């Protein structure tokens, strides 16, 4: 910017706060050589045929420029979920897995056609006023509309990650059901309703959501989520991911991130703490099954067999079962 005349520089900074085409900047008084220099110095960035202030976050800039290119579009699906801070997950090994890192947009039904490329996906669909919101200056689908759009398009074990997280972070079941009702004749709506019915805001991570879907698909009984146990004096601080009281069995979804740290000593402390926690739970007379990402996403996983074996052992344990409690998901949804 330093080579530009002061008035031109100030005007340019105002204009490129929103995406601009090359011709607009040339009419402002810049030359192509100026644009190339500003791009090299990261004073500007260029995406989808538009220029934007180089200080804008690159992912946000790509979304804004793609939206400017496709007039009348609304940021939707995976892009809207990212802007809303909602978790998403897809199995990249699945045939025709959607390009989740692309910019996803929705245009009115009158638009010419759908579009799917590695960098941008455009869908045609009607949008009610209540389906819209604004995030970081962009017109985007609301959290509830985003959830339903993804739930219509994705299989249960992928969509449930977003639905669980949306409910956990404040989107109400009433808002989601209102979108479902408006889309009652749309493609994939039965799948979306089934996913929403399965959702549980007590799932604390993507792995827990995926594991619940895997367990259900395997024909195993649904677990209680986030249970706590009484140690005879007080409630133990540990909350377990999955609890089957009828089988006296706990399932723990262990992402490796919980044991990662730059310090070797800190990693050792985390492992020791985990072992002590397991001992405290075992002292309650329960079976304990740990599993990770590979167990939950590989359809050939032995996790169902491991859980069934634990169920059998748990039913054979002598003595009184532990006293436990768990948060009521209906109260959680009401509070949201």
Short mmCIF file of N, CA and C in Angstrom, two decimals, residues 193-262:
data_model
loop_
_atom_site.label_atom_id
_atom_site.label_comp_id
_atom_site.label_asym_id
_atom_site.label_seq_id
_atom_site.Cartn_x
_atom_site.Cartn_y
_atom_site.Cartn_z
N UNK A 193 -35.12 -36.56 10.03
CA UNK A 193 -35.96 -36.73 11.23
C UNK A 193 -35.41 -37.86 12.11
N UNK A 194 -35.00 -38.94 11.48
CA UNK A 194 -34.46 -40.06 12.25
C UNK A 194 -33.19 -39.65 12.99
N UNK A 195 -32.35 -38.87 12.34
CA UNK A 195 -31.12 -38.40 12.98
C UNK A 195 -31.42 -37.49 14.15
N UNK A 196 -32.35 -36.56 13.96
CA UNK A 196 -32.71 -35.63 15.04
C UNK A 196 -33.32 -36.39 16.21
N UNK A 197 -34.15 -37.39 15.92
CA UNK A 197 -34.73 -38.19 17.00
C UNK A 197 -33.65 -38.92 17.80
N UNK A 198 -32.56 -39.28 17.14
CA UNK A 198 -31.47 -40.01 17.79
C UNK A 198 -30.53 -39.09 18.58
N UNK A 199 -30.59 -37.81 18.32
CA UNK A 199 -29.62 -36.86 18.88
C UNK A 199 -29.70 -36.80 20.40
N UNK A 200 -28.56 -36.47 21.01
CA UNK A 200 -28.48 -36.35 22.45
C UNK A 200 -27.46 -35.26 22.79
N UNK A 201 -27.91 -34.17 23.43
CA UNK A 201 -26.98 -33.07 23.73
C UNK A 201 -25.92 -33.42 24.77
N UNK A 202 -26.03 -34.58 25.41
CA UNK A 202 -25.04 -34.96 26.40
C UNK A 202 -23.75 -35.50 25.77
N UNK A 203 -23.76 -35.75 24.46
CA UNK A 203 -22.53 -36.18 23.79
C UNK A 203 -21.54 -35.02 23.80
N UNK A 204 -20.37 -35.25 24.37
CA UNK A 204 -19.41 -34.17 24.58
C UNK A 204 -18.35 -34.05 23.49
N UNK A 205 -18.31 -34.99 22.56
CA UNK A 205 -17.28 -34.94 21.52
C UNK A 205 -17.81 -35.60 20.25
N UNK A 206 -17.11 -35.34 19.16
CA UNK A 206 -17.48 -35.99 17.90
C UNK A 206 -17.36 -37.51 18.03
N UNK A 207 -16.31 -37.97 18.70
CA UNK A 207 -16.13 -39.41 18.86
C UNK A 207 -17.29 -40.05 19.61
N UNK A 208 -17.78 -39.38 20.65
CA UNK A 208 -18.91 -39.93 21.39
C UNK A 208 -20.15 -40.03 20.51
N UNK A 209 -20.38 -39.02 19.68
CA UNK A 209 -21.54 -39.04 18.79
C UNK A 209 -21.43 -40.18 17.77
N UNK A 210 -20.25 -40.31 17.16
CA UNK A 210 -20.03 -41.36 16.17
C UNK A 210 -20.16 -42.74 16.81
N UNK A 211 -19.61 -42.88 18.01
CA UNK A 211 -19.67 -44.17 18.70
C UNK A 211 -21.11 -44.55 19.03
N UNK A 212 -21.93 -43.58 19.44
CA UNK A 212 -23.34 -43.89 19.72
C UNK A 212 -24.02 -44.45 18.48
N UNK A 213 -23.75 -43.83 17.33
CA UNK A 213 -24.35 -44.31 16.09
C UNK A 213 -23.84 -45.71 15.74
N UNK A 214 -22.54 -45.94 15.95
CA UNK A 214 -21.96 -47.26 15.67
C UNK A 214 -22.59 -48.32 16.57
N UNK A 215 -22.75 -48.00 17.83
CA UNK A 215 -23.33 -48.94 18.79
C UNK A 215 -24.78 -49.28 18.40
N UNK A 216 -25.53 -48.26 18.00
CA UNK A 216 -26.92 -48.50 17.60
C UNK A 216 -27.00 -49.36 16.34
N UNK A 217 -26.13 -49.07 15.37
CA UNK A 217 -26.11 -49.83 14.13
C UNK A 217 -25.75 -51.29 14.38
N UNK A 218 -24.92 -51.52 15.39
CA UNK A 218 -24.51 -52.89 15.73
C UNK A 218 -25.60 -53.66 16.47
N UNK A 219 -26.71 -53.00 16.77
CA UNK A 219 -27.81 -53.66 17.45
C UNK A 219 -27.67 -53.77 18.95
N UNK A 220 -26.74 -52.99 19.52
CA UNK A 220 -26.56 -53.01 20.97
C UNK A 220 -27.52 -52.04 21.64
N UNK A 221 -27.87 -52.27 22.89
CA UNK A 221 -28.78 -51.35 23.59
C UNK A 221 -28.15 -49.98 23.77
N UNK A 222 -29.00 -48.96 23.82
CA UNK A 222 -28.52 -47.59 23.98
C UNK A 222 -27.96 -47.39 25.38
N UNK A 223 -26.81 -46.73 25.50
CA UNK A 223 -26.24 -46.47 26.81
C UNK A 223 -26.80 -45.20 27.44
N UNK A 224 -26.63 -45.06 28.73
CA UNK A 224 -26.87 -43.80 29.44
C UNK A 224 -25.60 -42.97 29.28
N UNK A 225 -25.76 -41.66 29.06
CA UNK A 225 -24.60 -40.80 28.85
C UNK A 225 -24.28 -39.98 30.09
N UNK A 226 -22.98 -39.79 30.33
CA UNK A 226 -22.45 -38.91 31.38
C UNK A 226 -22.92 -39.30 32.78
N UNK A 227 -22.88 -40.58 33.08
CA UNK A 227 -23.27 -41.05 34.41
C UNK A 227 -22.17 -40.78 35.43
N UNK A 228 -22.58 -40.59 36.69
CA UNK A 228 -21.68 -40.45 37.84
C UNK A 228 -22.01 -41.53 38.86
N UNK A 229 -21.02 -41.88 39.68
CA UNK A 229 -21.22 -42.95 40.66
C UNK A 229 -21.01 -42.44 42.08
N UNK A 230 -21.72 -43.06 43.02
CA UNK A 230 -21.64 -42.74 44.44
C UNK A 230 -20.59 -43.64 45.08
N UNK A 231 -19.64 -43.05 45.82
CA UNK A 231 -18.57 -43.85 46.40
C UNK A 231 -18.83 -44.20 47.87
N UNK A 232 -20.04 -43.93 48.35
CA UNK A 232 -20.38 -44.21 49.74
C UNK A 232 -20.35 -42.97 50.61
N UNK A 233 -19.66 -41.93 50.13
CA UNK A 233 -19.57 -40.67 50.86
C UNK A 233 -20.08 -39.50 50.02
N UNK A 234 -19.68 -39.48 48.77
CA UNK A 234 -20.07 -38.38 47.87
C UNK A 234 -20.09 -38.90 46.43
N UNK A 235 -20.58 -38.05 45.53
CA UNK A 235 -20.57 -38.40 44.12
C UNK A 235 -19.16 -38.24 43.57
N UNK A 236 -18.66 -39.26 42.90
CA UNK A 236 -17.33 -39.20 42.31
C UNK A 236 -17.28 -38.13 41.22
N UNK A 237 -16.17 -37.41 41.08
CA UNK A 237 -16.11 -36.35 40.06
C UNK A 237 -16.13 -36.89 38.64
N UNK A 238 -15.72 -38.15 38.45
CA UNK A 238 -15.68 -38.71 37.10
C UNK A 238 -17.08 -38.88 36.51
N UNK A 239 -17.24 -38.45 35.29
CA UNK A 239 -18.44 -38.77 34.51
C UNK A 239 -18.01 -39.69 33.39
N UNK A 240 -18.70 -40.79 33.20
CA UNK A 240 -18.32 -41.74 32.16
C UNK A 240 -19.11 -41.46 30.89
N UNK A 241 -18.49 -41.77 29.76
CA UNK A 241 -19.13 -41.48 28.48
C UNK A 241 -20.40 -42.31 28.30
N UNK A 242 -20.29 -43.62 28.47
CA UNK A 242 -21.41 -44.54 28.25
C UNK A 242 -21.55 -45.47 29.45
N UNK A 243 -22.79 -45.69 29.84
CA UNK A 243 -23.08 -46.57 31.00
C UNK A 243 -24.28 -47.43 30.69
N UNK A 244 -24.08 -48.75 30.81
CA UNK A 244 -25.17 -49.71 30.66
C UNK A 244 -25.45 -50.29 32.04
N UNK A 245 -26.38 -49.72 32.80
CA UNK A 245 -26.61 -50.19 34.17
C UNK A 245 -27.07 -51.64 34.24
N UNK A 246 -27.82 -52.10 33.23
CA UNK A 246 -28.32 -53.48 33.26
C UNK A 246 -27.19 -54.49 33.10
N UNK A 247 -26.03 -54.03 32.58
CA UNK A 247 -24.88 -54.92 32.39
C UNK A 247 -23.68 -54.50 33.25
N UNK A 248 -23.88 -53.48 34.08
CA UNK A 248 -22.81 -52.97 34.93
C UNK A 248 -21.53 -52.73 34.12
N UNK A 249 -21.69 -52.07 32.96
CA UNK A 249 -20.57 -51.86 32.04
C UNK A 249 -20.46 -50.39 31.66
N UNK A 250 -19.23 -49.90 31.68
CA UNK A 250 -18.90 -48.53 31.27
C UNK A 250 -18.12 -48.59 29.97
N UNK A 251 -18.43 -47.68 29.03
CA UNK A 251 -17.65 -47.52 27.81
C UNK A 251 -17.04 -46.13 27.78
N UNK A 252 -15.77 -46.04 27.50
CA UNK A 252 -15.07 -44.76 27.46
C UNK A 252 -14.50 -44.52 26.07
N UNK A 253 -14.95 -43.42 25.45
CA UNK A 253 -14.47 -43.03 24.11
C UNK A 253 -13.21 -42.19 24.29
N UNK A 254 -12.08 -42.76 23.96
CA UNK A 254 -10.79 -42.12 24.24
C UNK A 254 -10.15 -41.59 22.96
N UNK A 255 -10.29 -40.30 22.71
CA UNK A 255 -9.49 -39.67 21.67
C UNK A 255 -8.08 -39.46 22.20
N UNK A 256 -7.08 -39.67 21.37
CA UNK A 256 -5.70 -39.58 21.83
C UNK A 256 -5.31 -38.17 22.23
N UNK A 257 -6.09 -37.18 21.80
CA UNK A 257 -5.74 -35.79 22.10
C UNK A 257 -5.66 -35.54 23.61
N UNK A 258 -6.42 -36.29 24.39
CA UNK A 258 -6.42 -36.05 25.84
C UNK A 258 -5.08 -36.39 26.48
N UNK A 259 -4.25 -37.16 25.77
CA UNK A 259 -2.95 -37.53 26.31
C UNK A 259 -1.79 -36.79 25.64
N UNK A 260 -2.11 -35.83 24.78
CA UNK A 260 -1.07 -35.12 24.05
C UNK A 260 -0.65 -33.86 24.80
N UNK A 261 0.66 -33.65 24.86
CA UNK A 261 1.21 -32.44 25.45
C UNK A 261 2.68 -32.35 25.05
N UNK A 262 3.19 -31.14 24.96
CA UNK A 262 4.59 -30.97 24.59
C UNK A 262 5.54 -31.51 25.65
#
